[in-house]
XYZ file of C-alpha atoms in Angstrom:
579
model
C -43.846 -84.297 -37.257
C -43.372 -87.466 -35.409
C -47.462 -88.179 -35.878
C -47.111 -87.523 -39.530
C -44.187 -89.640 -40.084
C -46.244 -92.368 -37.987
C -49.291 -92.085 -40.188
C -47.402 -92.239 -43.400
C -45.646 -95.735 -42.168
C -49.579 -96.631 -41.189
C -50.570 -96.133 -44.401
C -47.756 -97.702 -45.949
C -48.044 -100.850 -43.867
C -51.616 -101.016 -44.453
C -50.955 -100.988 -48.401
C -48.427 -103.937 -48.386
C -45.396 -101.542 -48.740
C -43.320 -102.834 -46.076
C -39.746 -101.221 -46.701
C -41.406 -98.034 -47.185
C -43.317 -98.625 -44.070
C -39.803 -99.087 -42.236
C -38.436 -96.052 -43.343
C -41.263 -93.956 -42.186
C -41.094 -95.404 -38.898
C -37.892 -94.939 -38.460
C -38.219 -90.597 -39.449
C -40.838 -91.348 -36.866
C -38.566 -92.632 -34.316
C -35.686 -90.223 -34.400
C -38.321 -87.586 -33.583
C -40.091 -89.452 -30.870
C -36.914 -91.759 -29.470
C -38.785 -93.060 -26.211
C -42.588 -93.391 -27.980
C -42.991 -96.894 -27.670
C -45.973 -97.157 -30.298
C -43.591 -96.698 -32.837
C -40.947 -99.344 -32.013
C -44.084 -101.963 -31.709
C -45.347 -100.818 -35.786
C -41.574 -101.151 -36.798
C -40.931 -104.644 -35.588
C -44.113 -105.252 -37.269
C -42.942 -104.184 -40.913
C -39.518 -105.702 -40.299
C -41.079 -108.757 -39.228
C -43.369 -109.238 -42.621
C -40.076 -108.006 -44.534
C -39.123 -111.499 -42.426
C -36.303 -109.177 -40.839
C -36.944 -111.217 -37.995
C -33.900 -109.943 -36.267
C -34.760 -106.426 -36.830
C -38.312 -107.077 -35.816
C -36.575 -108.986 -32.393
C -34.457 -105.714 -31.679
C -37.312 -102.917 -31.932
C -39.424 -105.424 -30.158
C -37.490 -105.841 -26.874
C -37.233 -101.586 -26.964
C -40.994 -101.586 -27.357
C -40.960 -104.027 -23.882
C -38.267 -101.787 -22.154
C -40.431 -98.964 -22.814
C -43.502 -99.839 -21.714
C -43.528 -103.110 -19.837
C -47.238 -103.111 -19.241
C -48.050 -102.986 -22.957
C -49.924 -106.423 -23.712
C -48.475 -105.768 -27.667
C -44.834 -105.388 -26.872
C -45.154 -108.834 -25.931
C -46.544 -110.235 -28.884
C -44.438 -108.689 -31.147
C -41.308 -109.784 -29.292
C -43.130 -113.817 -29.190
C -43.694 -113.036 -33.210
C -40.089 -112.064 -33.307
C -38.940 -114.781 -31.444
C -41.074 -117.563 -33.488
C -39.547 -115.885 -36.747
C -35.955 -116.958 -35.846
C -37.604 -120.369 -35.023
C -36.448 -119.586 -30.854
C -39.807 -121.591 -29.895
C -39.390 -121.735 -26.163
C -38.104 -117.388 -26.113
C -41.422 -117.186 -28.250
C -43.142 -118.970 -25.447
C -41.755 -117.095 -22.848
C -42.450 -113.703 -24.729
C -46.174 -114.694 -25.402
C -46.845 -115.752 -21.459
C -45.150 -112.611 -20.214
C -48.001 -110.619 -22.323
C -50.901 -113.240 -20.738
C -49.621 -111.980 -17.458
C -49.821 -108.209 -18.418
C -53.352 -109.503 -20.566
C -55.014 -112.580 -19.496
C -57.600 -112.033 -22.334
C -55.643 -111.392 -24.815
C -56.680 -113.105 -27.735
C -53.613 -112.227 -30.424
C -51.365 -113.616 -27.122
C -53.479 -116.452 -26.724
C -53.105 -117.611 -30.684
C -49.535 -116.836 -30.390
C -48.614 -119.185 -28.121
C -50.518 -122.012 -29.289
C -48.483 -121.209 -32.296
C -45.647 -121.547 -30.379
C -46.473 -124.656 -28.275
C -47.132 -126.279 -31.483
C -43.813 -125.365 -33.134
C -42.367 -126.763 -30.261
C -44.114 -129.975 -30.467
C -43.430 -130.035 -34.601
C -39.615 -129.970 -33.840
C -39.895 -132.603 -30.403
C -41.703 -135.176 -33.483
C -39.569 -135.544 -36.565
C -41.708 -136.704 -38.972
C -40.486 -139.743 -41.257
C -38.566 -138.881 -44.719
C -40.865 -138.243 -47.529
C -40.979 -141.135 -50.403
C -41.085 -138.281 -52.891
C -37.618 -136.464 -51.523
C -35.594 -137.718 -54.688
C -37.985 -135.883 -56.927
C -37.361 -132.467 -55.682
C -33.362 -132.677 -55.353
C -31.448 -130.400 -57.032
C -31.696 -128.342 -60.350
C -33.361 -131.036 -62.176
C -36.715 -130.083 -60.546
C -36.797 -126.596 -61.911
C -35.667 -127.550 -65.280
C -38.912 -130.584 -65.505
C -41.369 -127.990 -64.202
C -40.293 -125.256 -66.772
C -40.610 -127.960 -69.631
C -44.288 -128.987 -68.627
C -46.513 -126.279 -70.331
C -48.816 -126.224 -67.328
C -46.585 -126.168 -64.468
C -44.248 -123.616 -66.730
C -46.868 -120.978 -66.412
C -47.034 -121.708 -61.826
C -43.170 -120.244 -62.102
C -44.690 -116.600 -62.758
C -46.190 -116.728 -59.494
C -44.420 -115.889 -56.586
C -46.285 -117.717 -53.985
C -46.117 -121.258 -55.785
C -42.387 -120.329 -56.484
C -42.058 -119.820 -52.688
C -43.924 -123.373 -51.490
C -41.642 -124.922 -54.407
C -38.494 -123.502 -52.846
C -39.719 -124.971 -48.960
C -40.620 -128.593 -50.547
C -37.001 -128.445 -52.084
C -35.502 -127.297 -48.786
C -37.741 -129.805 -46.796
C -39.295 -132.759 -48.695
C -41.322 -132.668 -45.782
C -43.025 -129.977 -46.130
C -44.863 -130.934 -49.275
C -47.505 -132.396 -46.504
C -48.193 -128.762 -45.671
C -49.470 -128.055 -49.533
C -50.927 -131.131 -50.823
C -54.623 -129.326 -51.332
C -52.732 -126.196 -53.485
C -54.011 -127.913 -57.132
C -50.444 -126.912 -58.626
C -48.478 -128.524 -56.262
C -50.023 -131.476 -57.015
C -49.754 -130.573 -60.949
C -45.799 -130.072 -59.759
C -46.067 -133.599 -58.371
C -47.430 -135.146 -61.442
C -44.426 -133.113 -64.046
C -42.058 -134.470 -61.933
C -43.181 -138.376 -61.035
C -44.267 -138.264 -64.815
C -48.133 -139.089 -64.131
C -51.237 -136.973 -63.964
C -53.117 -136.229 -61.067
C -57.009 -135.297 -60.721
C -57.426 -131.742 -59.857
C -60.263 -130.318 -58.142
C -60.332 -126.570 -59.212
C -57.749 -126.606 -62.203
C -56.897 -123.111 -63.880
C -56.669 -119.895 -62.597
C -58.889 -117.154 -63.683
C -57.672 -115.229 -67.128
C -59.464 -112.226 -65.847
C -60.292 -109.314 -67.227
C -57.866 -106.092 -66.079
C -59.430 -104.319 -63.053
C -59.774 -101.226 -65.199
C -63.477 -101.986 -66.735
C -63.245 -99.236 -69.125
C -61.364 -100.323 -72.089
C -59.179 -103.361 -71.502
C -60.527 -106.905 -72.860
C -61.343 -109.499 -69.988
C -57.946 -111.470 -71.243
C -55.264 -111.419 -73.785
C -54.811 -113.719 -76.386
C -51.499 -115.063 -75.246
C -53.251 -115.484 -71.233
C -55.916 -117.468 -72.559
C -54.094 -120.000 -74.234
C -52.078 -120.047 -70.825
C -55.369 -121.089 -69.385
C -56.144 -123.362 -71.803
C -52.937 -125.429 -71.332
C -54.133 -125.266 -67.671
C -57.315 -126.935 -67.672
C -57.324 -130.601 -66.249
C -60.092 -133.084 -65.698
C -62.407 -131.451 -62.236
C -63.828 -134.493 -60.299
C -66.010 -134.054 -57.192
C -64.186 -135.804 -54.658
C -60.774 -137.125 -56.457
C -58.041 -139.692 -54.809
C -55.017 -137.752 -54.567
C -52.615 -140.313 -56.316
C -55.605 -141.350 -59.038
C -54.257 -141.410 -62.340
C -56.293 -139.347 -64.896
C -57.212 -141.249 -68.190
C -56.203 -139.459 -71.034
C -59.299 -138.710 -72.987
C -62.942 -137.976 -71.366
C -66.159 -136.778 -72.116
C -65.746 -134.381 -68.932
C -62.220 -133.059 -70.417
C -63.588 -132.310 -73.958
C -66.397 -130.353 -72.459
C -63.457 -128.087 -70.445
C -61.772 -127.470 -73.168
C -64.573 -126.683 -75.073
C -65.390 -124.303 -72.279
C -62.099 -122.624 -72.700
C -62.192 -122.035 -76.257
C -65.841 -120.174 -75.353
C -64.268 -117.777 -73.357
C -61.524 -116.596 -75.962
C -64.154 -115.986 -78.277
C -65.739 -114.071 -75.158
C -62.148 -112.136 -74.642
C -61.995 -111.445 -78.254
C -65.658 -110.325 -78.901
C -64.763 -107.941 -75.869
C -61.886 -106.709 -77.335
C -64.106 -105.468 -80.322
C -66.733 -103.877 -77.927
C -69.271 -106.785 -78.928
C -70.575 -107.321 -75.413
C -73.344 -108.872 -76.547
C -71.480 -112.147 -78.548
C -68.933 -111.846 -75.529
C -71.843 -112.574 -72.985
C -73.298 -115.444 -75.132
C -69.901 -117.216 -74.908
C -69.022 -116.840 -71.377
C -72.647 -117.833 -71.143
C -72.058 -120.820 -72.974
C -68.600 -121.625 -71.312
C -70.362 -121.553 -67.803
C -73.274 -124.199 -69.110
C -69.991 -126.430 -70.552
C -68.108 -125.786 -67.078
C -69.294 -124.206 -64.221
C -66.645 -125.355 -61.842
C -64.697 -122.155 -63.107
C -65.660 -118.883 -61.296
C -63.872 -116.963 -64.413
C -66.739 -117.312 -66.879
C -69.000 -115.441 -64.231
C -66.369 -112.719 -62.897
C -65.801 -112.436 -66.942
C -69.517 -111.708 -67.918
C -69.943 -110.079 -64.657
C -66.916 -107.580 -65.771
C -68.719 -107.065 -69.257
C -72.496 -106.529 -67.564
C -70.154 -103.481 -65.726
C -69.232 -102.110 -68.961
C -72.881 -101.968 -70.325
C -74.030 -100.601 -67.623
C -76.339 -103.655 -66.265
C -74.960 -103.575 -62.651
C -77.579 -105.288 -61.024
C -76.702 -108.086 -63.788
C -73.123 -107.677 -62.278
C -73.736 -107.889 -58.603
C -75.624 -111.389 -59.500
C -72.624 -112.694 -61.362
C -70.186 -111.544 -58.736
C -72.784 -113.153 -55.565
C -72.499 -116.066 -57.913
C -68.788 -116.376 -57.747
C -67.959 -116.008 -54.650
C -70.797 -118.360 -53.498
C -69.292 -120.524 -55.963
C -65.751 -120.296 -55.699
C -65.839 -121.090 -51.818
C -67.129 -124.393 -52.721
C -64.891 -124.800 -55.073
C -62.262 -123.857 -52.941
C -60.849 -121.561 -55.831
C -57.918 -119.360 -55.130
C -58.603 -116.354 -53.006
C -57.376 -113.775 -55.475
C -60.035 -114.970 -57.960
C -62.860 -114.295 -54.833
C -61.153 -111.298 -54.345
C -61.362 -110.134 -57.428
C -65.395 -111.214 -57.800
C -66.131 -108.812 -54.719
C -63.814 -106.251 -55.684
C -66.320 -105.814 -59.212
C -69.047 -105.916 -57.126
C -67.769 -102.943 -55.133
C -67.618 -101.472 -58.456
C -71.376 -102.238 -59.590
C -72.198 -100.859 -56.258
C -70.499 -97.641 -56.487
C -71.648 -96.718 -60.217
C -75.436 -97.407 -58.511
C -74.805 -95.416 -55.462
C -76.817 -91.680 -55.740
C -76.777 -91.471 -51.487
C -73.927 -91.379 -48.338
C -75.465 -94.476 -47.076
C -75.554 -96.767 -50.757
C -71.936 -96.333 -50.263
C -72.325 -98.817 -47.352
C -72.347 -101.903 -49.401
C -69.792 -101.024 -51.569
C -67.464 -100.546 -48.984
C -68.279 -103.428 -47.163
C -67.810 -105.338 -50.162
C -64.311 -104.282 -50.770
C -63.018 -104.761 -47.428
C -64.192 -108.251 -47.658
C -62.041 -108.271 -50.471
C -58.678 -107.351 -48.930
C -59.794 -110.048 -46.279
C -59.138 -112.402 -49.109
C -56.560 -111.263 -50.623
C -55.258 -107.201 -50.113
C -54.764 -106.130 -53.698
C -53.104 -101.820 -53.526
C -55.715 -101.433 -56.430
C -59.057 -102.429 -54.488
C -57.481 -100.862 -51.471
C -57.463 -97.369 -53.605
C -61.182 -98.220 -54.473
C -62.465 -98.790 -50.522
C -60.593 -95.694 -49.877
C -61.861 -93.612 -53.087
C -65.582 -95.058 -52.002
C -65.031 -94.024 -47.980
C -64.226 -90.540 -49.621
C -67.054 -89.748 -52.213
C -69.102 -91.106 -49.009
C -67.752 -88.679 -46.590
C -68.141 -86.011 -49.026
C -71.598 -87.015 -50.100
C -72.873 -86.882 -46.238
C -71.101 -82.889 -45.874
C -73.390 -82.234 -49.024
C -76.222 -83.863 -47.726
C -75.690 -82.131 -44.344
C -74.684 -78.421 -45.014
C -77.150 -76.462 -43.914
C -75.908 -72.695 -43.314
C -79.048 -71.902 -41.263
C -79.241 -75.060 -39.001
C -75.119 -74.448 -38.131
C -75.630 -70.952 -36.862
C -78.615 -71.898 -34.356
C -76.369 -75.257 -33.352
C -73.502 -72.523 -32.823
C -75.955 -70.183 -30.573
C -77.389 -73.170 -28.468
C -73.641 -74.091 -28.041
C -73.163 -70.447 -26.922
C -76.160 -70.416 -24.274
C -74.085 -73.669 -22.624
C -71.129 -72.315 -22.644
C -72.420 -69.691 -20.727
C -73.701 -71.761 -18.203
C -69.917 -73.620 -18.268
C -71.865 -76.886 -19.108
C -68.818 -77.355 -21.923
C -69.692 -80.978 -22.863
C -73.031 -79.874 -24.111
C -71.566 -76.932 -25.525
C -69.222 -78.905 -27.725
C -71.812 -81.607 -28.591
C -73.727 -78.388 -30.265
C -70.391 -77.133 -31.912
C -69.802 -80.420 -33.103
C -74.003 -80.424 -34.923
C -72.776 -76.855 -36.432
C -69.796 -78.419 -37.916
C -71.558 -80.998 -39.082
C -73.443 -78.843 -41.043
C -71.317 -76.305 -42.062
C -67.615 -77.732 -41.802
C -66.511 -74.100 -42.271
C -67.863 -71.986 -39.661
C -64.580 -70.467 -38.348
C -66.649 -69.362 -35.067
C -67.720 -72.579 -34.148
C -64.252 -74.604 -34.691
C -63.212 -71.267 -32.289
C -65.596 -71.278 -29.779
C -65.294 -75.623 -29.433
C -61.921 -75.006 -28.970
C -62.492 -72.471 -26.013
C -64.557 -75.860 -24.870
C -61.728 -77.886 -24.756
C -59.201 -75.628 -23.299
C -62.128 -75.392 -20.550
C -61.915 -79.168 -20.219
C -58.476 -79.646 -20.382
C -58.646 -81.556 -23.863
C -55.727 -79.668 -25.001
C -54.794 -81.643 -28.529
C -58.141 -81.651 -29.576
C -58.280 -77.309 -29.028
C -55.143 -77.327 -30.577
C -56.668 -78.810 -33.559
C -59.972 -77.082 -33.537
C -57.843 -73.693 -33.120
C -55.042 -74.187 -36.199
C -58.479 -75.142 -38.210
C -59.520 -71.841 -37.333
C -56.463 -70.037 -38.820
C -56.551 -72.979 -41.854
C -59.747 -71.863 -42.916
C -59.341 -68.061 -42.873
C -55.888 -67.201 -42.032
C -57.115 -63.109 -41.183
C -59.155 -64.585 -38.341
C -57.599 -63.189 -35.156
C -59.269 -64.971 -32.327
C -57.514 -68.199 -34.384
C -54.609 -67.041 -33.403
C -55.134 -66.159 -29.345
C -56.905 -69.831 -29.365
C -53.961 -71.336 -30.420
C -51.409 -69.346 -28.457
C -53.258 -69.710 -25.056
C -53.480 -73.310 -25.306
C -49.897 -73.686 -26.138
C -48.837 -71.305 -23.150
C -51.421 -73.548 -21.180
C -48.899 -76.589 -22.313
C -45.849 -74.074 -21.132
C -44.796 -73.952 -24.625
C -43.590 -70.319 -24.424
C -41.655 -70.042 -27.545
C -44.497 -71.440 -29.610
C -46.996 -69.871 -28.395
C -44.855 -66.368 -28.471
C -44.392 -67.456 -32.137
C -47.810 -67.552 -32.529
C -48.878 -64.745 -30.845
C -46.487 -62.440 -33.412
C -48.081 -63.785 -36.487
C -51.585 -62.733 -34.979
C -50.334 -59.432 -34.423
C -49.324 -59.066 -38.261
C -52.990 -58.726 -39.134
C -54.118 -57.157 -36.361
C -51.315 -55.143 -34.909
C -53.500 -53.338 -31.862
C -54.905 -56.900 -30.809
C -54.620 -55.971 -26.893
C -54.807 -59.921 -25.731
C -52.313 -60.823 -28.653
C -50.226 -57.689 -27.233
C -50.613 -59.221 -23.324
C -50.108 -62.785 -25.009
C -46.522 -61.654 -26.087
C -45.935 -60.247 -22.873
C -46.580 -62.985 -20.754
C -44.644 -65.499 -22.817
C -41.702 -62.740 -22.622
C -42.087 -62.982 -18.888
C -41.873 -66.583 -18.821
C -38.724 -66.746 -21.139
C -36.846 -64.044 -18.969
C -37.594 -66.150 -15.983
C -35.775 -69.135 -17.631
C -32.979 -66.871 -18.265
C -32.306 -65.165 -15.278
C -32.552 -68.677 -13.769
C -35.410 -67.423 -11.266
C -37.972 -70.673 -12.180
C -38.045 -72.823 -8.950
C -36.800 -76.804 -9.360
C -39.835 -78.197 -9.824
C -40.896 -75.707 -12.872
C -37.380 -76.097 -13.818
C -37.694 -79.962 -13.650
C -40.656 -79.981 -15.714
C -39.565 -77.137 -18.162
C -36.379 -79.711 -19.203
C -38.773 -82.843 -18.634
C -40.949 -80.971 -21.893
C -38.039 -79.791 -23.365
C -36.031 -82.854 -23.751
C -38.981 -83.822 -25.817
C -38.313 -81.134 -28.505
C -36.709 -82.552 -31.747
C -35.631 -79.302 -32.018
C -33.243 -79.283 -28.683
C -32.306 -83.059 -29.120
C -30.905 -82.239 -32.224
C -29.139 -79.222 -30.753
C -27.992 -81.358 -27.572
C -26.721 -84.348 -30.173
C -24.732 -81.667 -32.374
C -21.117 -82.435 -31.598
C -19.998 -78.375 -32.073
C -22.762 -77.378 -30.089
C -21.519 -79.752 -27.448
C -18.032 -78.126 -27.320
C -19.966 -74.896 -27.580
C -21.689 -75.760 -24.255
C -18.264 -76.881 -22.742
C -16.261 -73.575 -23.748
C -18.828 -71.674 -22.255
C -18.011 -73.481 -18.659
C -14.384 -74.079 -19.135
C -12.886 -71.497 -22.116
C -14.322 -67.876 -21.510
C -12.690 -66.316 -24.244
C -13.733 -69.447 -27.120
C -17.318 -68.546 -25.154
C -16.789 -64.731 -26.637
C -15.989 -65.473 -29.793
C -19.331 -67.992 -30.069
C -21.636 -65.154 -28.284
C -20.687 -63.420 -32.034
C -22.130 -66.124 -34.177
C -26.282 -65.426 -34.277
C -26.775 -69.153 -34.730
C -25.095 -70.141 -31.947
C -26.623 -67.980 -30.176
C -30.434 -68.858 -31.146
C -29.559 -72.554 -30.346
C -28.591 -71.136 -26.804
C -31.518 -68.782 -26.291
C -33.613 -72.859 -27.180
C -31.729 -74.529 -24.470
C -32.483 -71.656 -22.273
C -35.926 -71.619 -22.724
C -36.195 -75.169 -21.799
C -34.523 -75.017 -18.756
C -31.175 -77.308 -20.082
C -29.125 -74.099 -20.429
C -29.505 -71.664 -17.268
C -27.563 -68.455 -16.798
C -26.601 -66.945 -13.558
C-alpha cells in the first residue's frame, strides 16, 4: 500500500501536481513511518510548492534516517537555500560531498550556495529605474498599455513583475525577457527595440477541429508585434513608423486570414497565408508551428515534421520563448505518431516529446509521451507473441531448472513471457526461480500474476504462500493458503501449507519461539500498518493494560471478537505473548 501510495505521488510530481503529490506522500508515509525515500520525494514537492519550511522538516528526517544517503543532503541544502539560510545550505551540501564526493546535483548545489552567499556579502548599487516600479501606479500603467495589458495573463511575467517591485534590483536578472523590457518602456513612457516580439497565437493542441487561433487572440498578437532588429541597444528608442514594422504587421494580418481560413476547413488558403506571413516575417516561429499544425490536419506529416525542424531550429536563434519550442516538438511527436506502423517508429516520437517537457513540461504532451510509450509497448507484445516459440522458451527453462542453473532458467522464462505475456506456467515456474535465488519480491510478483491471470490456477496459490512463509509472514501466507484450498479443497501441499503456518502461529502463542525468532518476529511485525495502527489505537492500548493490571475488564474484552482478532495480530507478531 505504501508502494502504491509512493507511485501515485511519483506520478503526480512528475505531472506538475505538487499538492497532490504531497498528499500522496504523506498516505505513503503513515504506512511506511521510518522509509526514508519517502521523506526525501516529500521535501521535494513541498519545496517546489516553495513550502520551504516543510521541505526543511521532512528533509532533516530523511538525514536522521539514513545518514549515508548522498540525497538527504541535497534536499536539506535545497531546503536550506529556500529560506535564504546560505551558510546551513552550505553546510548541508558539503555534508552530502563527504557521504558523495562525485556528486554532481551536490556539487551544483553548493556553487549555488557559495554564490548566494557572495550576492548578499556585495550589495549591488540602487537601481535608477526604482521610482518606476513603486507602488500601485505600476500595475495600473501596465494594464493601460494594450501590449503589456495582455503580459498580466501570464503568470510567470506576473511573478518577475512582482520581484522587480519587491527589489528594483532585480530587474538586472530579466533584462533579456522581451516583455520586461516592453514593461520598461509603458512605464518610462518610451519604446524599446525588441528582439523576438509576440508570443505565438497557436493553434489548440487538439489538431482535430479547433482553428490555429481565435479571433480575439490574434488581435492580442497583433497589438504585440514591435519592430525585430538583429542586434538592438537595449535603451534605443524605436522610430515610430518603418518599412520593417509595416511588413510585421502585414505579417500578422496574414495569419488571421490563415486562422480564419482554418476555421472554415480551407487548409489550402490557410497555408498560402501563413506561407505568405513567414516570407513578410520569419523572425516568428508561429507562422511555421501554424502551417505545420494545418499540414497535421491534411494528413501531410512529413510536410509537418519539416515545419516543426524548422521552428525549433529557428526559434533557438531567435531565442523565442520555450513554450513556443515546446509546442513545435510536441506537433512533431504528433506527425510522428500518425506515421508510426512499427514498436520501433515509436522511437522518434517519443524522443521528440520528452525533448519537449525539457523545454517546457506541458500535462498535455506529458499524456502524449505516455500514450506513445504505451501503443509502443503494446505494439512490441503484438509483434512478439508467438504461442509456439513461448512453450519451447518455457521447456528450455525447465531443462535448467533441472540442472538448478536458475539464472538461465529465468532468462528462458523471461523469452516465454516475452512472447506470450500470459503463460500462467511460466510466470509459475520463474517464480519457483526466484524463491530458489532468494529474489523474494520479484516471486512474489511473478506468483500473484499467476493467480491475476487465471484465478482457478492452484500452483498460483502454493507459489505465493511459500514465499510469504519463506518471509515468516504466517498469517498471510495462511490467508493465502485457504483461498487455494477453495478451488481445490484436497490440494495436499495447500493442506500441509495451512498446517505449518498453524504451527508457527501456536508457537507465537504459547510463547515457545526463542528471543532471537521472537526479536525478529516483532522486528517484521512492527512493520505491519496493520499492528501500528492497532498499537497507536488509544482503547486498544487500555485493552493491553487491563489485560496486565484489571483481570476482570480483561474478561469482559476476551467477549468482544474484535478485540480479540486485534490480539490474536499482536500475538502473531511476537508484541503480545501469552504464558
Amino acid at each position: 500500500m505504501a508502494d502504491e501510495a509512493k507511485a501515485k505521488g511519483n506520478a503526480a510530481f512528475s505531472a506538475g501536481d505538487f499538492s497532490t503529490a504531497v498528499k500522496h506522500f504523506t498516505e505513503a508515509i503513515a504506512l511506511a513511518p521510518t522509509n526514508h525515500v519517502l521523506y526525501s520525494n516529500r521535501s521535494a514537492a513541498q519545496a517546489s510548492l516553495h513550502n520551504y519550511a516543510d521541505a526543511l522538516a521532512d528533509a532533516k528526517r530523511t538525514v536522521e534516517l539514513k545518514a549515508d544517503w548522498s540525497k538527504g543532503y541535497s534536499r536539506l541544502g535545497a531546503a536550506h537555500l529556500g529560506l535564504n539560510q546560505v551558510q546551513d545550505a552550505i553546510s548541508a551540501y558539503k555534508k552530502g560531498l563527504e557521504v558523495d564526493p562525485n556528486n554532481e546535483a551536490l556539487k551544483s548545489g553548493l556553487a549555488d550556495a557559495q554564490a548566494a552567499a557572495s550576492r548578499s556579502r556585495a550589495a549591488p548599487p540602487p537601481s535608477p529605474f526604482g521610482d518606476a516600479f513603486s507602488g500601485p501606479e505600476m500595475w495600473a500603467k501596465l494594464t493601460a498599455d494594450p501590449t503589456t495589458r495582455m503580459y498580466l495573463q501570464q503568470p510567470d511575467f506576473v511573478k518577475m513583475m512582482q520581484e522587480i517591485q519587491k527589489n528594483p534590483n532585480n530587474l538586472n536578472l530579466y533584462l533579456k525577457d522581451q516583455r520586461v523590457m516592453q514593461a520598461l518602456g509603458a512605464l518610462l513612457n518610451v519604446k524599446f527595440r525588441a528582439p523576438n516580439a509576440g508570443e505565438d497565437m497557436e493553434m489548440p493542441e487538439d489538431e482535430s477541429s479547433s482553428p490555429p487561433g481565435s479571433a480575439s487572440a490574434s488581435h492580442a498578437e497583433a497589438a504585440k508585434e514591435e519592430k525585430k532588429a538583429a542586434e538592438p541597444e537595449p535603451m534605443e528608442v524605436v522610430e515610430e513608423e518603418s518599412e520593417e514594422k509595416q511588413k510585421k504587421a502585414q505579417a500578422v494580418k496574414e495569419k488571421e486570414l490563415g486562422n480564419a481560413a482554418y476555421k472554415k476547413k480551407d487548409f489550402e488558403t490557410a497555408i498560402a497565408h501563413y506561407s505568405k506571413a513567414l516570407e513578410l516575417d520569419d523572425e516568428d516561429i508561429s507562422y511555421l508551428t501554424n502551417r505545420a499544425a494545418v499540414y497535421l490536419e491534411m494528413g501531410q506529416y512529413e510536410d509537418c515534421i519539416k515545419d516543426c525542424d524548422k521552428a525549433v531550429e529557428r526559434g533557438r536563434e531567435l531565442r523565442s520563448d520555450y513554450k513556443m519550442v515546446a509546442r513545435a516538438l510536441t506537433r512533431k511527436g504528433n506527425a510522428l505518431v500518425k506515421m508510426a506502423k512499427t514498436s520501433k517508429e515509436f522511437d522518434p516520437a517519443i524522443e521528440a516529446f520528452q525533448k519537449a517537457l525539457t523545454e517546457h513540461r506541458n500535462p498535455d504532451t506529458l499524456k502524449k509521451l505516455n500514450e506513445a510509450q504505451r501503443a509502443k509497448k503494446e505494439l512490441e507484445q503484438r509483434e512478439d507473441y508467438d504461442p509456439k516459440l513461448a512453450a519451447e522458451e518455457r521447456e528450455k527453462g525447465n531443462e535448467y531448472f533441472k540442472q538448478q542453473n536458475y539464472p538461465e532458467a529465468v532468462k528462458h522464462y523471461t523469452e516465454a513471457l516475452r512472447r506470450n505475456p500470459e503463460d500462467v506456467k511460466a510466470y509459475s515456474n520463474r517464480a519457483a526461480c526466484y524463491t530458489k535465488l532468494t529474489a523474494l519480491p520479484e516471486g512474489l510478483k511473478d506468483a500473484e500474476k499467476c493467480i491475476e491471470l487465471d484465478p482457478t490456477f492452484v500452483k498460483g496459490y502454493t507459489r505465493k504462500a511459500a514465499i510469504q512463509f519463506f518471509m515468516k509472514e504466517y498469517e498471510k501466507a495462511l490467508e493465502t493458503y485457504q483461498q487455494g484450498l477453495k478451488h481445490d479443497p484436497q490440494n495436499q501441499e495447500l493442506i500441509d501449507g495451512v498446517r505449518r503456518c498453524v504451527e508457527q502461529q501456536n508457537k507465537a502463542s504459547r510463547g515457545d519461539l526463542t528471543p532471537d525468532e521472537l526479536k525478529e518476529r516483532q522486528a517484521k511485525g512492527m512493520q505491519d500498518p496493520e499492528v501500528q495502527n492497532i498499537l497507536s489505537d488509544p482503547v486498544m492500548r487500555q485493552v493491553l493494560v487491563d489485560f496486565q493490571e484489571n483481570p476482570k475488564s480483561a474478561q469482559d474484552h476476551m467477549k468482544n471478537p474484535m478485540v480479540m482478532n486485534k490480539i490474536q495480530k499482536l500475538i502473531n507478531a511476537g508484541i503480545v505473548q501469552i504464558k
